[in-house]
Short mmCIF file of C-alpha atoms in Angstrom, two decimals:
data_model
loop_
_atom_site.label_atom_id
_atom_site.label_comp_id
_atom_site.label_asym_id
_atom_site.label_seq_id
_atom_site.Cartn_x
_atom_site.Cartn_y
_atom_site.Cartn_z
CA MET L 1 -0.10 0.62 0.22
CA GLN L 2 1.06 3.51 -1.25
CA LEU L 3 1.55 6.21 2.37
CA ARG L 4 2.72 9.73 2.08
CA TYR L 5 4.87 11.30 4.63
CA ASN L 6 5.65 14.62 5.21
CA PHE L 7 8.41 16.62 6.55
CA ARG L 8 9.17 20.85 7.00
CA LEU L 9 11.15 22.03 4.32
CA TYR L 10 13.09 25.13 5.17
CA PRO L 11 14.10 26.78 2.01
CA THR L 12 16.72 29.17 1.76
CA VAL L 13 15.70 33.10 0.64
CA GLY L 14 16.77 31.94 -3.02
CA GLN L 15 15.26 29.56 -3.38
CA GLN L 16 11.94 30.72 -1.90
CA VAL L 17 11.65 32.75 -5.06
CA SER L 18 12.76 30.03 -7.26
CA LEU L 19 10.03 27.73 -5.49
CA ALA L 20 7.58 30.99 -5.80
CA LYS L 21 8.47 30.69 -9.97
CA ALA L 22 7.46 26.88 -10.10
CA PHE L 23 4.47 27.30 -8.25
CA GLY L 24 4.03 29.93 -10.75
CA CYS L 25 4.94 28.45 -14.42
CA ALA L 26 2.65 24.86 -12.62
CA ARG L 27 -0.44 27.75 -12.55
CA VAL L 28 -0.14 29.14 -15.59
CA VAL L 29 0.25 26.08 -17.82
CA PHE L 30 -3.58 24.26 -15.57
CA ASN L 31 -5.25 27.92 -16.08
CA ASP L 32 -3.57 27.33 -20.33
CA ALA L 33 -4.89 23.71 -20.44
CA LEU L 34 -7.80 24.57 -18.70
CA ALA L 35 -9.33 27.02 -20.39
CA ALA L 36 -8.25 25.17 -23.76
CA ARG L 37 -10.25 22.08 -23.22
CA ARG L 38 -13.37 24.76 -21.99
CA GLU L 39 -12.75 26.14 -25.61
CA ALA L 40 -13.41 23.32 -27.15
CA PHE L 41 -16.17 22.12 -25.63
CA GLU L 42 -17.96 24.42 -26.82
CA VAL L 43 -17.35 23.89 -30.28
CA GLY L 44 -17.73 20.35 -30.26
CA LYS L 45 -14.29 19.14 -29.69
CA ARG L 46 -12.69 17.49 -27.64
CA ILE L 47 -8.18 17.79 -26.49
CA SER L 48 -6.60 14.49 -25.47
CA ASP L 49 -3.72 14.55 -23.14
CA GLY L 50 -1.34 14.70 -25.35
CA GLU L 51 -2.61 17.48 -27.43
CA LEU L 52 -2.41 19.09 -24.92
CA SER L 53 1.24 18.47 -23.89
CA LYS L 54 2.14 19.36 -27.64
CA ARG L 55 1.00 23.17 -26.74
CA LEU L 56 2.91 22.75 -24.13
CA THR L 57 6.44 22.27 -25.66
CA GLU L 58 4.96 24.63 -28.46
CA ALA L 59 4.65 26.94 -26.01
CA LYS L 60 7.74 27.53 -24.71
CA GLN L 61 9.05 28.08 -27.55
CA THR L 62 6.75 32.15 -27.63
CA PRO L 63 7.91 34.82 -26.52
CA GLU L 64 4.82 34.51 -23.95
CA ARG L 65 5.59 31.51 -22.40
CA GLU L 66 9.54 31.12 -22.39
CA TRP L 67 9.61 31.83 -19.20
CA LEU L 68 8.20 28.20 -18.84
CA GLY L 69 12.36 26.62 -18.96
CA GLU L 70 13.06 28.13 -16.35
CA VAL L 71 11.64 25.43 -13.92
CA SER L 72 11.81 21.79 -14.55
CA ALA L 73 9.68 20.04 -17.10
CA VAL L 74 8.60 17.54 -14.94
CA VAL L 75 6.36 20.08 -12.82
CA LEU L 76 4.86 21.51 -15.32
CA GLN L 77 3.89 17.62 -17.05
CA GLN L 78 2.72 17.27 -13.53
CA ALA L 79 0.20 19.83 -13.66
CA LEU L 80 -1.44 18.44 -16.85
CA ALA L 81 -1.83 15.36 -15.54
CA ASP L 82 -4.23 17.18 -12.28
CA LEU L 83 -6.02 18.77 -15.09
CA ASN L 84 -7.09 14.56 -16.59
CA THR L 85 -7.45 13.70 -13.34
CA ALA L 86 -9.58 16.13 -12.32
CA TYR L 87 -11.65 15.78 -15.53
CA ARG L 88 -11.66 12.52 -15.04
CA ASN L 89 -13.06 12.14 -11.76
CA PHE L 90 -15.62 14.61 -13.04
CA PHE L 91 -17.12 12.77 -15.48
CA THR L 92 -16.92 9.05 -13.38
CA SER L 93 -18.80 11.02 -11.04
CA SER L 94 -21.35 13.40 -13.33
CA SER L 95 -22.09 9.41 -15.83
CA GLY L 96 -22.63 7.71 -11.95
CA LYS L 97 -19.54 5.74 -12.38
CA ARG L 98 -17.99 7.02 -9.09
CA LYS L 99 -19.56 6.90 -5.93
CA GLY L 100 -19.78 9.40 -3.14
CA ALA L 101 -20.43 12.56 -3.14
CA LYS L 102 -20.67 14.71 -6.99
CA VAL L 103 -16.78 16.03 -7.99
CA ALA L 104 -17.06 19.30 -9.20
CA PRO L 105 -15.62 20.79 -12.76
CA PRO L 106 -12.19 21.83 -12.78
CA ARG L 107 -11.51 25.57 -11.54
CA TYR L 108 -8.95 27.80 -12.53
CA ARG L 109 -6.25 28.11 -10.17
CA SER L 110 -5.29 31.93 -8.80
CA ARG L 111 -2.36 32.86 -7.11
CA LYS L 112 -4.02 33.60 -3.87
CA ASP L 113 -4.97 30.21 -3.12
CA SER L 114 -4.03 29.47 0.43
CA ARG L 115 -2.31 25.54 -0.74
CA GLN L 116 0.17 26.04 -3.11
CA SER L 117 1.67 22.77 -4.67
CA ILE L 118 3.90 21.60 -7.15
CA ARG L 119 5.17 17.03 -7.62
CA PHE L 120 8.44 15.31 -8.88
CA THR L 121 8.41 12.38 -10.60
CA ARG L 122 11.38 9.63 -10.30
CA ASN L 123 11.69 11.67 -14.50
CA ALA L 124 12.57 14.60 -12.40
CA LYS L 125 15.53 12.50 -10.37
CA PHE L 126 15.27 14.29 -7.11
CA THR L 127 17.34 12.77 -4.52
CA VAL L 128 17.92 12.78 -0.28
CA THR L 129 21.52 13.76 -0.62
CA SER L 130 23.92 12.56 1.60
CA GLY L 131 24.05 15.50 4.14
CA ARG L 132 20.06 15.01 4.10
CA LYS L 133 18.66 17.33 2.03
CA LEU L 134 16.31 17.44 -0.71
CA ARG L 135 18.06 17.81 -4.05
CA LEU L 136 15.30 19.32 -6.37
CA PRO L 137 16.01 19.87 -9.92
CA LYS L 138 16.49 24.29 -10.77
CA ILE L 139 15.73 24.47 -7.01
CA GLY L 140 18.87 22.76 -5.08
CA ASP L 141 19.10 21.54 -1.77
CA VAL L 142 16.33 22.39 0.31
CA VAL L 143 16.80 21.74 4.17
CA VAL L 144 14.73 19.00 5.23
CA ARG L 145 12.92 18.32 8.68
CA TRP L 146 13.53 14.41 9.12
CA SER L 147 10.97 13.23 11.96
CA ARG L 148 11.65 9.56 11.14
CA GLU L 149 12.63 7.94 8.23
CA LEU L 150 11.67 6.97 5.38
CA PRO L 151 10.25 2.97 4.73
CA SER L 152 11.62 2.66 1.08
CA ALA L 153 12.15 5.15 -2.23
CA PRO L 154 9.74 7.25 -2.83
CA THR L 155 8.16 7.26 -6.33
CA SER L 156 7.14 11.62 -5.74
CA VAL L 157 7.66 14.52 -3.67
CA THR L 158 5.01 16.85 -3.72
CA VAL L 159 6.53 20.53 -2.07
CA VAL L 160 3.21 22.39 -0.66
CA LYS L 161 3.06 26.56 0.19
CA ASP L 162 0.01 26.58 3.11
CA ALA L 163 -1.73 29.35 4.20
CA ALA L 164 0.58 30.12 6.88
CA GLY L 165 4.07 30.38 4.55
CA ARG L 166 5.17 27.22 5.57
CA TYR L 167 7.13 24.68 3.33
CA PHE L 168 6.54 20.60 3.23
CA ALA L 169 8.17 18.07 1.34
CA SER L 170 5.18 14.68 1.02
CA PHE L 171 7.21 11.71 0.41
CA VAL L 172 4.73 8.83 -1.43
CA VAL L 173 6.31 6.15 -0.13
CA GLN L 174 5.11 1.82 -0.74
CA VAL L 175 5.52 -0.05 2.23
CA ASP L 176 4.16 -3.37 3.44
CA THR L 177 1.07 -3.95 6.37
CA GLU L 178 1.97 -4.03 9.02
CA LEU L 179 0.11 -6.70 11.30
CA LEU L 180 -0.22 -6.33 14.48
CA PRO L 181 -1.06 -9.20 16.95
CA GLU L 182 -4.47 -10.45 17.28
CA VAL L 183 -6.87 -8.86 20.53
CA ASP L 184 -10.00 -10.62 22.06
CA SER L 185 -11.64 -6.50 22.25
CA GLU L 186 -14.31 -5.27 19.86
CA VAL L 187 -15.27 -1.33 20.45
CA GLY L 188 -18.38 0.24 19.37
CA ILE L 189 -17.97 4.07 19.19
CA ASP L 190 -20.78 6.90 19.07
CA LEU L 191 -19.39 10.15 18.53
CA GLY L 192 -20.57 12.99 20.31
CA LEU L 193 -20.47 17.14 21.39
CA THR L 194 -21.22 16.42 24.77
CA SER L 195 -18.39 13.62 24.64
CA PHE L 196 -16.55 13.68 21.37
CA ALA L 197 -16.44 9.73 21.46
CA VAL L 198 -18.24 7.32 24.33
CA LEU L 199 -16.57 3.52 23.43
CA SER L 200 -19.04 1.42 23.92
CA ASP L 201 -16.50 -0.74 26.11
CA GLY L 202 -17.30 2.20 28.70
CA LYS L 203 -14.64 4.81 28.16
CA THR L 204 -15.40 8.22 27.12
CA ILE L 205 -13.18 10.69 25.10
CA ALA L 206 -13.47 14.09 25.70
CA SER L 207 -13.95 16.32 23.81
CA PRO L 208 -10.94 18.97 23.41
CA ARG L 209 -13.14 21.46 21.99
CA PHE L 210 -9.93 22.89 20.14
CA LEU L 211 -11.73 26.27 18.13
CA ARG L 212 -13.81 27.38 21.21
CA GLN L 213 -10.09 27.55 22.70
CA ALA L 214 -8.04 29.09 20.94
CA GLU L 215 -11.12 32.10 19.74
CA ARG L 216 -10.12 34.98 21.60
CA LYS L 217 -6.91 35.55 19.79
CA LEU L 218 -8.86 34.54 16.78
CA ARG L 219 -10.61 37.16 16.90
CA LYS L 220 -8.41 39.65 18.15
CA ALA L 221 -5.78 38.75 14.85
CA GLN L 222 -9.19 38.79 12.80
CA LYS L 223 -10.40 42.06 14.26
CA ALA L 224 -6.41 43.44 13.62
CA LEU L 225 -6.94 42.04 9.32
CA SER L 226 -9.95 43.77 9.29
CA ARG L 227 -8.86 47.24 9.96
CA LYS L 228 -5.92 47.20 6.91
CA GLU L 229 -6.04 48.49 3.84
CA LYS L 230 -6.41 46.78 1.08
CA GLY L 231 -3.12 45.47 -0.11
CA SER L 232 -1.08 46.94 2.27
CA PHE L 233 1.63 45.42 3.50
CA ASN L 234 0.21 45.61 6.95
CA ARG L 235 -2.78 43.86 5.77
CA ALA L 236 -0.69 40.48 4.52
CA LYS L 237 1.74 40.86 7.82
CA ALA L 238 -1.97 40.36 9.78
CA ARG L 239 -3.98 38.03 7.36
CA LEU L 240 -0.45 35.51 7.64
CA LYS L 241 -1.87 35.84 11.99
CA VAL L 242 -4.59 34.82 11.59
CA ALA L 243 -3.34 32.14 8.71
CA LYS L 244 -1.13 30.85 11.07
CA ALA L 245 -3.61 30.83 14.15
CA HIS L 246 -5.45 28.91 12.37
CA THR L 247 -3.29 26.61 11.37
CA LYS L 248 -1.97 25.93 15.29
CA VAL L 249 -5.96 25.21 16.07
CA ALA L 250 -5.33 22.76 12.29
CA ASP L 251 -1.96 20.55 13.24
CA THR L 252 -3.45 20.55 17.34
CA ARG L 253 -6.48 18.64 16.35
CA ARG L 254 -4.73 15.95 13.89
CA ASP L 255 -2.37 15.35 15.72
CA TRP L 256 -4.99 14.67 18.57
CA ALA L 257 -6.72 12.55 16.44
CA HIS L 258 -4.17 10.03 15.32
CA LYS L 259 -3.36 10.15 18.68
CA HIS L 260 -6.60 8.81 19.70
CA SER L 261 -6.85 6.47 16.37
CA THR L 262 -3.86 4.97 16.60
CA ALA L 263 -4.37 4.07 20.49
CA ILE L 264 -8.39 2.59 19.39
CA ILE L 265 -6.85 0.47 16.48
CA ARG L 266 -4.15 -1.29 18.36
CA ASP L 267 -6.25 -2.32 21.15
CA ASN L 268 -9.22 -3.81 18.99
CA GLN L 269 -9.38 -6.22 16.60
CA ALA L 270 -13.14 -4.80 15.22
CA VAL L 271 -14.16 -0.89 15.37
CA TYR L 272 -17.26 -0.09 14.68
CA VAL L 273 -18.70 3.52 13.92
CA GLU L 274 -21.73 5.48 12.87
CA ASP L 275 -22.06 7.43 9.57
CA LEU L 276 -22.20 10.16 10.11
CA CYS L 277 -23.39 13.09 7.43
CA VAL L 278 -21.20 15.32 8.54
CA LYS L 279 -22.42 17.85 5.74
CA GLY L 280 -25.63 17.90 6.50
CA LEU L 281 -25.02 18.89 10.39
CA ALA L 282 -22.55 21.70 9.78
CA ARG L 283 -25.53 22.90 7.88
CA THR L 284 -27.49 22.82 11.29
CA ARG L 285 -26.96 25.73 14.55
CA LEU L 286 -24.56 23.06 15.39
CA ALA L 287 -22.54 23.56 12.34
CA LYS L 288 -19.31 25.19 14.31
CA SER L 289 -19.42 22.79 16.71
CA VAL L 290 -19.27 20.02 14.52
CA HIS L 291 -16.69 21.27 12.10
CA ASP L 292 -14.74 21.35 15.63
CA ALA L 293 -15.14 18.43 16.61
CA GLY L 294 -13.86 16.61 13.15
CA TRP L 295 -15.11 13.80 13.45
CA ALA L 296 -14.89 12.84 9.62
CA MET L 297 -11.05 12.85 9.83
CA PHE L 298 -11.39 10.97 12.62
CA THR L 299 -12.86 8.18 11.55
CA ARG L 300 -10.75 8.74 7.74
CA MET L 301 -7.72 8.35 9.87
CA LEU L 302 -9.77 5.36 12.15
CA GLU L 303 -10.32 3.24 8.28
CA GLU L 304 -6.95 3.77 6.79
CA LYS L 305 -5.32 2.35 10.30
CA ALA L 306 -7.35 -0.26 10.19
CA ASN L 307 -6.23 -1.31 6.98
CA ARG L 308 -2.92 -0.80 7.25
CA TYR L 309 -2.73 -3.07 10.35
CA GLY L 310 -5.51 -6.47 9.82
CA ARG L 311 -8.10 -4.91 12.01
CA GLU L 312 -11.61 -4.83 10.98
CA PHE L 313 -13.64 -1.58 10.26
CA GLY L 314 -17.44 -0.81 9.94
CA ARG L 315 -19.55 1.61 9.36
CA VAL L 316 -23.34 1.45 10.68
CA ASP L 317 -25.89 2.76 8.58
CA ARG L 318 -26.77 6.38 9.88
CA PHE L 319 -30.72 5.83 10.02
CA PHE L 320 -30.01 2.50 12.21
CA PRO L 321 -31.49 3.47 15.56
CA SER L 322 -28.27 3.60 17.66
CA SER L 323 -29.91 6.42 20.40
CA GLN L 324 -34.08 4.49 20.76
CA MET L 325 -32.89 1.05 21.06
CA CYS L 326 -32.34 -0.52 24.22
CA SER L 327 -28.84 -2.67 24.10
CA VAL L 328 -30.78 -5.21 27.19
CA CYS L 329 -33.71 -5.92 25.07
CA GLY L 330 -33.57 -4.12 21.99
CA ALA L 331 -37.29 -1.88 22.51
CA LEU L 332 -37.57 0.73 20.56
CA SER L 333 -38.59 4.00 23.11
CA GLY L 334 -38.57 6.77 20.32
CA SER L 335 -36.75 9.72 19.96
CA LYS L 336 -35.75 11.45 22.34
CA PRO L 337 -34.88 15.44 22.40
CA LEU L 338 -31.14 16.46 22.58
CA HIS L 339 -31.21 17.40 26.72
CA VAL L 340 -31.85 13.72 27.67
CA ARG L 341 -29.02 12.44 28.82
CA ALA L 342 -29.84 8.91 30.03
CA TRP L 343 -33.71 6.94 29.66
CA THR L 344 -35.15 3.81 31.75
CA CYS L 345 -36.28 1.65 28.97
CA THR L 346 -39.35 -0.89 29.90
CA CYS L 347 -37.01 -4.04 31.18
CA GLY L 348 -36.07 -1.68 34.27
CA THR L 349 -32.94 -0.70 32.74
CA THR L 350 -31.58 3.13 32.95
CA HIS L 351 -28.59 3.78 30.19
CA ASP L 352 -26.21 6.46 29.21
CA ARG L 353 -27.89 7.49 25.53
CA ASP L 354 -24.26 7.51 25.29
CA LEU L 355 -23.61 4.82 26.77
CA ASN L 356 -26.01 2.39 25.48
CA ALA L 357 -25.35 3.83 21.37
CA ALA L 358 -22.16 2.93 21.22
CA LYS L 359 -23.41 -0.84 22.47
CA ASN L 360 -25.71 -0.82 20.05
CA ILE L 361 -23.26 0.25 17.39
CA LEU L 362 -21.09 -2.32 18.45
CA ALA L 363 -23.94 -5.17 17.92
CA ALA L 364 -25.08 -4.09 14.92
CA GLY L 365 -21.64 -4.06 13.51
CA ARG L 366 -21.36 -7.28 14.85
CA ALA L 367 -24.26 -8.51 12.80
CA ASP L 368 -22.50 -8.07 9.64
CA SER L 369 -25.82 -7.19 7.99
CA PRO L 370 -26.43 -5.36 5.00
CA THR L 371 -29.61 -3.58 6.18
CA LEU L 372 -27.02 -1.90 9.03
CA VAL L 373 -23.37 -2.01 8.60
CA GLU L 374 -21.04 -1.61 6.02
CA LEU L 375 -17.63 -3.02 5.67
CA VAL L 376 -15.63 -1.33 4.41
CA SER L 377 -12.30 -2.28 3.08
CA ALA L 378 -9.09 -0.98 0.86
CA SER L 379 -10.80 0.83 -1.15
CA ALA L 380 -13.05 4.15 -0.45
CA SER L 381 -16.03 4.02 1.53
CA VAL L 382 -19.33 4.55 -0.41
CA GLU L 383 -20.64 8.02 1.05
CA GLN L 384 -24.55 8.19 1.79
CA PRO L 385 -26.70 11.33 0.59
CA ALA L 386 -29.29 11.32 3.27
CA LEU L 387 -29.02 13.20 6.70
CA LYS L 388 -28.53 11.05 10.30
CA GLN L 389 -32.34 11.37 11.66
CA GLU L 390 -30.53 14.03 14.76
CA PRO L 391 -27.06 14.65 16.26
CA THR L 392 -25.39 13.26 19.12
CA GLY L 393 -24.28 15.22 21.89
CA SER L 394 -25.08 19.54 22.03
CA ALA L 395 -23.80 22.60 21.06
CA ALA L 396 -20.04 23.65 23.08
#
């Protein structure tokens, strides 16, 4: 299986200029090819991938685009490949061959986009030097902060500049499946807002609310940005402060999710979660808390790590009445308002709302019924369009 390993880069001022040229050239090639495809579509024609590559070669010989020769040719070819992939995904999604959410057609790239990237493949002959630097063609040897060793030789590397002005190298490497020792425990997980997750074995993961904790600092930085004159250097510096504050929150949330998802996969042979429709919940009054929780990122990590380490992962249908069913007798008690955190079944059992739901999710996952659970294999899971009937937890 293929994995990405990300490392922080520290280019010099000259290398930052060279990277900016490469970002700009890749963006221009992408936009030119997109414009050519749209013009051909308007007259009922179709441009092949080979024709676009030929046009790129010819453009380098013209005075208007001769500066494209200042960057690696592989970077420009990969920009064309990105456009071809985007169109292929759009057409397969429109025709129904691609499952999941609908894919929008490609859009023009802007130099003001929060994320700029270029990709080097093996053809570009990038390499890690003996001095542990990343050697990139027409850019030079860039300092890398290595946090761990690469498990194998990378097949490609993507250089990314984020909104906070940081540079990263994302290596694609081939790794073998690392099977963890088998364990007897299985767990169902009920995700919520009051508590981030309640496990069927009784464990509770508190909701960290990283965005809520940083709101005061973010609000102050955003106010300072709003007072700056558009186009000024002070506005650019204020925008960078806002971006750094947001990236700190995102990085902290991602690190927290990695640690907890790894612990759950390591300690359980099978993991089952509810197939929440996060996009639908993000359009409700709980939108801010839903985005802050990061449920989709957390469940995606669980799925990817289960595939990597030989664990079983399943999604229980979002319309399964996990909060309404008694985990002891199976009786349905009907829907309950969100402020009801505990209830008593007709069989006399008193349930904690979230723990009972987690136990029902585990039972549904173990039943492996097609109407209740979709077991996820190495391929991407199918996203259901319907909304969850009720969100768990309450607004933070």
